[in-house]
mmCIF file of N, CA and C in Angstrom:
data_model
loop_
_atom_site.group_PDB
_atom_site.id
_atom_site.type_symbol
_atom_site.label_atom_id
_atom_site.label_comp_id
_atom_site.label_asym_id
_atom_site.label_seq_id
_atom_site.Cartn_x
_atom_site.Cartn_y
_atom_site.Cartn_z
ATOM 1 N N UNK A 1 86.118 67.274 99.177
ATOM 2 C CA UNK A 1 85.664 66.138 98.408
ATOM 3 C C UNK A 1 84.398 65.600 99.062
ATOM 4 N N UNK A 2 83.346 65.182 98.011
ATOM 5 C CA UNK A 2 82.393 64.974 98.624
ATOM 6 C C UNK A 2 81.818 63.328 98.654
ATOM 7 N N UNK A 3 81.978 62.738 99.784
ATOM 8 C CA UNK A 3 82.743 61.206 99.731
ATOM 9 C C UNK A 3 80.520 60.982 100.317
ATOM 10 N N UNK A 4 80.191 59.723 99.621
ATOM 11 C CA UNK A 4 78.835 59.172 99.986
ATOM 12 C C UNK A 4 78.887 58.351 102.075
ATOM 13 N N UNK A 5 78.405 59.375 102.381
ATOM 14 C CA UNK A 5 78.282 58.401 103.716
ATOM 15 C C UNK A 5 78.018 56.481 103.897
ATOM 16 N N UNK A 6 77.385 56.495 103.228
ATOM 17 C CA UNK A 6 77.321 54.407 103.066
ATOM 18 C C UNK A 6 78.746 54.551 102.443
ATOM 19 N N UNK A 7 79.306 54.974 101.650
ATOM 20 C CA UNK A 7 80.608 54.157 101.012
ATOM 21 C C UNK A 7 81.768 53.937 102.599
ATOM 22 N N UNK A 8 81.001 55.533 102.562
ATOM 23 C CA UNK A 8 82.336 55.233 103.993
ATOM 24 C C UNK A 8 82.371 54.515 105.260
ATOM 25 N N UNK A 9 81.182 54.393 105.376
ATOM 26 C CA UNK A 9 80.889 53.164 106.838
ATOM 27 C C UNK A 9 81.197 51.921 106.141
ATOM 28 N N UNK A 10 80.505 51.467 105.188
ATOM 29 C CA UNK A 10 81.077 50.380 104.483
ATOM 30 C C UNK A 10 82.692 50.453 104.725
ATOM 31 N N UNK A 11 83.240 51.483 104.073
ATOM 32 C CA UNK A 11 84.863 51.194 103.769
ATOM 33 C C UNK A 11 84.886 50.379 105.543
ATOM 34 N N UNK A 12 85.009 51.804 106.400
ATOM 35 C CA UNK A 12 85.287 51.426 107.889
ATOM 36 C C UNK A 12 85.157 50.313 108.439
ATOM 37 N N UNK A 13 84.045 49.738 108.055
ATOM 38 C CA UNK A 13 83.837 48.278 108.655
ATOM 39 C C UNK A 13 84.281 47.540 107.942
ATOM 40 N N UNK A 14 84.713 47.115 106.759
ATOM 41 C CA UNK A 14 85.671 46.142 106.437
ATOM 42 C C UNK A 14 87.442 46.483 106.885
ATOM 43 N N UNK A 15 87.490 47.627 106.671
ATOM 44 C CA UNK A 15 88.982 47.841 107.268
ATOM 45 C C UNK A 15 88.862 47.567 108.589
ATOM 46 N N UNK A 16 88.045 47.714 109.707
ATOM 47 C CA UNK A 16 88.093 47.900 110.929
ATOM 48 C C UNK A 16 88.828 46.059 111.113
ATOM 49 N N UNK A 17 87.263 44.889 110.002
ATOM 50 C CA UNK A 17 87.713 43.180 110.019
ATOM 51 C C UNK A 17 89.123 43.790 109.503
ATOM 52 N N UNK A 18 89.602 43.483 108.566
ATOM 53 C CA UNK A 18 90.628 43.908 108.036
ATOM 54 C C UNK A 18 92.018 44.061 108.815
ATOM 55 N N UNK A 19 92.079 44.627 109.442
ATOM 56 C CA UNK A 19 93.325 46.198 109.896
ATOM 57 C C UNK A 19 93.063 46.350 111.388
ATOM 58 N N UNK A 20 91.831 46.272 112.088
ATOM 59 C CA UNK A 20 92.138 46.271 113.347
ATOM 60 C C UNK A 20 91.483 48.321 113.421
ATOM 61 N N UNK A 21 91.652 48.787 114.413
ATOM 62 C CA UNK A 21 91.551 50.198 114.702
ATOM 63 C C UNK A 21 91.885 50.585 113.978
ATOM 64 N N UNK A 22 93.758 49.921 113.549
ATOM 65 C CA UNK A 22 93.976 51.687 112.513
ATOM 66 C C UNK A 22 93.257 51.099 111.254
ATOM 67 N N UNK A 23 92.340 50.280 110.777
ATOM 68 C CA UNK A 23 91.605 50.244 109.892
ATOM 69 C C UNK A 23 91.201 51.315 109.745
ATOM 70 N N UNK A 24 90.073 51.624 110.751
ATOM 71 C CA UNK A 24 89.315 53.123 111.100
ATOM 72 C C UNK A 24 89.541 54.195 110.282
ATOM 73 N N UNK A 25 91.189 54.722 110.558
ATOM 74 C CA UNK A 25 91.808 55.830 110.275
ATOM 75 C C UNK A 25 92.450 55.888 108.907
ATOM 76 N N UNK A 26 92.195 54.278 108.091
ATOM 77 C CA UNK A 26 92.637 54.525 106.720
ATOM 78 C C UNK A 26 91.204 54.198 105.600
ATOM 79 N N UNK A 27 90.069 54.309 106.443
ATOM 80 C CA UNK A 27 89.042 53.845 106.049
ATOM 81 C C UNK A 27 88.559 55.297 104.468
ATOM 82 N N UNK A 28 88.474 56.046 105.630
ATOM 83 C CA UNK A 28 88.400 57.460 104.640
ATOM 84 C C UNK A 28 88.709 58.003 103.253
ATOM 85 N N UNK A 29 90.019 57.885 104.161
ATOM 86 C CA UNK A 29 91.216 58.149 102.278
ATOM 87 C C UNK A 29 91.471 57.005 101.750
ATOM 88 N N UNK A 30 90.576 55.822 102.107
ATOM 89 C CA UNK A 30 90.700 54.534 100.718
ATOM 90 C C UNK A 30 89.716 55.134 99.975
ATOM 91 N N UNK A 31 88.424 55.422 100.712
ATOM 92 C CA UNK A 31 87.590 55.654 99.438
ATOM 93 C C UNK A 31 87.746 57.067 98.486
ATOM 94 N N UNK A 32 88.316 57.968 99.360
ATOM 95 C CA UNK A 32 88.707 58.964 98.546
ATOM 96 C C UNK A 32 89.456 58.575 96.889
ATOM 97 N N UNK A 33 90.682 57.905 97.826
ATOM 98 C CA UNK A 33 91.773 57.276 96.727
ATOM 99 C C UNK A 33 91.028 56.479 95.630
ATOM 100 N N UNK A 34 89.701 55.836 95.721
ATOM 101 C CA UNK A 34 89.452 54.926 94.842
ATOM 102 C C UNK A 34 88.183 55.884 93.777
ATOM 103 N N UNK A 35 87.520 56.860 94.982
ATOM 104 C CA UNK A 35 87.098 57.694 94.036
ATOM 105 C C UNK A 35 87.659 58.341 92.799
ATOM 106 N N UNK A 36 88.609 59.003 93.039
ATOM 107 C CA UNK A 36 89.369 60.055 92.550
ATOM 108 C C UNK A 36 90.008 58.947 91.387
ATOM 109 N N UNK A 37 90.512 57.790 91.371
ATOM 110 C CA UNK A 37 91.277 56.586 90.415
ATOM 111 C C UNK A 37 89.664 56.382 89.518
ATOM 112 N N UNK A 38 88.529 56.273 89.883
ATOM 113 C CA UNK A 38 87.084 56.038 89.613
ATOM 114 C C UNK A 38 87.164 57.370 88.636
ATOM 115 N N UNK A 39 87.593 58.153 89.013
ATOM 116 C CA UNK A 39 87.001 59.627 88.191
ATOM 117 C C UNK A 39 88.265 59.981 87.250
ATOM 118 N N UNK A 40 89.497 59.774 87.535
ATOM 119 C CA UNK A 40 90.521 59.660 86.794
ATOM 120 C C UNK A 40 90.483 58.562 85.288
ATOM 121 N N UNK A 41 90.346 57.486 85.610
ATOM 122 C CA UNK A 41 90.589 56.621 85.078
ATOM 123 C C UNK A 41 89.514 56.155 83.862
ATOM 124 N N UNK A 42 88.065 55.408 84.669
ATOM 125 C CA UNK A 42 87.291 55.377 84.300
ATOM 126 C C UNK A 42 86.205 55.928 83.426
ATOM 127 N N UNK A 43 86.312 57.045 84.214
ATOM 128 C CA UNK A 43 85.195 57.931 83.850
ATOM 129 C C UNK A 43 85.451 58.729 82.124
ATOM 130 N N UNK A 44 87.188 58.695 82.261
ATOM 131 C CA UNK A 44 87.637 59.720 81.106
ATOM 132 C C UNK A 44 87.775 58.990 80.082
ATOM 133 N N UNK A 45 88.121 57.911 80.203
ATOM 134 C CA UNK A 45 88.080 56.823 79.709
ATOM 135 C C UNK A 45 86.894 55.831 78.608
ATOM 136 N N UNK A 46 85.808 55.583 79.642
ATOM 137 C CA UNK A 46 84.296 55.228 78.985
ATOM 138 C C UNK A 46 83.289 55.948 79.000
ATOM 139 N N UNK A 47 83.642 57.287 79.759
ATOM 140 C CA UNK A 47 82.555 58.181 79.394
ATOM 141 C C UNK A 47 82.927 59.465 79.002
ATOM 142 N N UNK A 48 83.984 59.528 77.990
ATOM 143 C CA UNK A 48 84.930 61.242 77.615
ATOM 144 C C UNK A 48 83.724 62.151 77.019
ATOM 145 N N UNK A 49 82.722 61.838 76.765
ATOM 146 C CA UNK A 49 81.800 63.264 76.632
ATOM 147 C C UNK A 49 80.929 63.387 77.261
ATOM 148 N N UNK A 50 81.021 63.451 78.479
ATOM 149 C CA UNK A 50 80.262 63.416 79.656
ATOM 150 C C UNK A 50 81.013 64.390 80.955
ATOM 151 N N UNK A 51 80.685 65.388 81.524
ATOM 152 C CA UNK A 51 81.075 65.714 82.991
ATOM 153 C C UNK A 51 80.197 65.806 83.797
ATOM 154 N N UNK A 52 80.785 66.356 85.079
ATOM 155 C CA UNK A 52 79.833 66.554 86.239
ATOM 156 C C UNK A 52 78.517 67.622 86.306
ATOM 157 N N UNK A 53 78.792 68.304 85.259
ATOM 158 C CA UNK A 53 77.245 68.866 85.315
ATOM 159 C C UNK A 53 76.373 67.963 84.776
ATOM 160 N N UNK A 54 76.755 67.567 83.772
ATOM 161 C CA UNK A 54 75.719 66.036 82.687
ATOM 162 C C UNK A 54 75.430 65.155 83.623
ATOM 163 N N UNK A 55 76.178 64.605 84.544
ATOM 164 C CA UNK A 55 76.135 63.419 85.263
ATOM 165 C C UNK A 55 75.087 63.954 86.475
ATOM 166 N N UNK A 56 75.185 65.505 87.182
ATOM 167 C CA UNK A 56 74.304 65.676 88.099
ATOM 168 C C UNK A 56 73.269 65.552 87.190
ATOM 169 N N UNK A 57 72.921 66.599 86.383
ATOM 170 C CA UNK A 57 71.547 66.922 85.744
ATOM 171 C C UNK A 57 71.037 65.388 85.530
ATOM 172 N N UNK A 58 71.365 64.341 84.912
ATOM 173 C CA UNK A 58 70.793 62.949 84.651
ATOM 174 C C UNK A 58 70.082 62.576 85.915
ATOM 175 N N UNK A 59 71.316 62.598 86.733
ATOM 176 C CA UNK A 59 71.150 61.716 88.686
ATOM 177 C C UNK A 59 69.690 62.658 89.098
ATOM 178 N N UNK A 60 69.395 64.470 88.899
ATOM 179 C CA UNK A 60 68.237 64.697 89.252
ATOM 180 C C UNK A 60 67.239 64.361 88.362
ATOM 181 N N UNK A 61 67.481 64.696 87.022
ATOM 182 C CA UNK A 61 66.293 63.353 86.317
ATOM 183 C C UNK A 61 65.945 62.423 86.604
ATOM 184 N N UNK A 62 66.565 61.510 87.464
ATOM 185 C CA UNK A 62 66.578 59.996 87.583
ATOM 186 C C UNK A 62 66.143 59.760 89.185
ATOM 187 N N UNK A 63 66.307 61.325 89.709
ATOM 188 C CA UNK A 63 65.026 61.043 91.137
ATOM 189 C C UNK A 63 64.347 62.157 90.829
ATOM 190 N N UNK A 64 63.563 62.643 89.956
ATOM 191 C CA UNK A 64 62.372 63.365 89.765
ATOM 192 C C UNK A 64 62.933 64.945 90.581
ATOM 193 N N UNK A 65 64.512 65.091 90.650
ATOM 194 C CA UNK A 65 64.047 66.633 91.355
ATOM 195 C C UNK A 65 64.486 67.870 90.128
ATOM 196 N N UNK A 66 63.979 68.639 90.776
ATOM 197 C CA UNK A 66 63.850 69.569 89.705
ATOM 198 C C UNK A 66 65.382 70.145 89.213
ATOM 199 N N UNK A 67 65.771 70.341 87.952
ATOM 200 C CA UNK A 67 67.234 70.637 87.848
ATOM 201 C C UNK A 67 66.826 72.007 87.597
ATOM 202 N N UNK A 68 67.865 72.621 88.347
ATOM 203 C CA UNK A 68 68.325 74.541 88.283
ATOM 204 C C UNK A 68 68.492 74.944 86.940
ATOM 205 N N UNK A 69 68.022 76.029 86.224
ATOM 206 C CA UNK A 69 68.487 76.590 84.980
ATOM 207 C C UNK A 69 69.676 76.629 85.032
ATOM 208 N N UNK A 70 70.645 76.942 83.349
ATOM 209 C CA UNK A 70 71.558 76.539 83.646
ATOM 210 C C UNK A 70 71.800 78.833 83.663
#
């Protein structure tokens, strides 16, 4: 799973206020868990004709890099 480095220092440091150390160690698989509920839920939800190739190809439109043939 491919989790955004800022989400996860973010998570860590509020769990760390939070939770103490074992904040730390549940920092990870919160954001996993909230991803995956994010992509479950949401996504199928308000965006059902849409997947992850549509959603990359846009995200490299939307920083100018070049998208791969398909």
């Amino acid at each position: 799973m491919r989790l955004h480095p800022v989400a996860v220092i973010f998570s860590m440091l509020l769990c760390v206020v939070a939770f103490g150390v074992l904040g730390v160690l549940i920092a990870a698989p919160a954001v996993a868990i909230i991803e995956i509920l994010h992509d479950e839920l949401y996504r199928k939800h308000f965006l059902p004709a849409t997947n992850d190739d549509d959603l990359d190809k846009l995200a490299r439109k939307a920083m100018r890099e070049r998208v791969p043939p398909a």
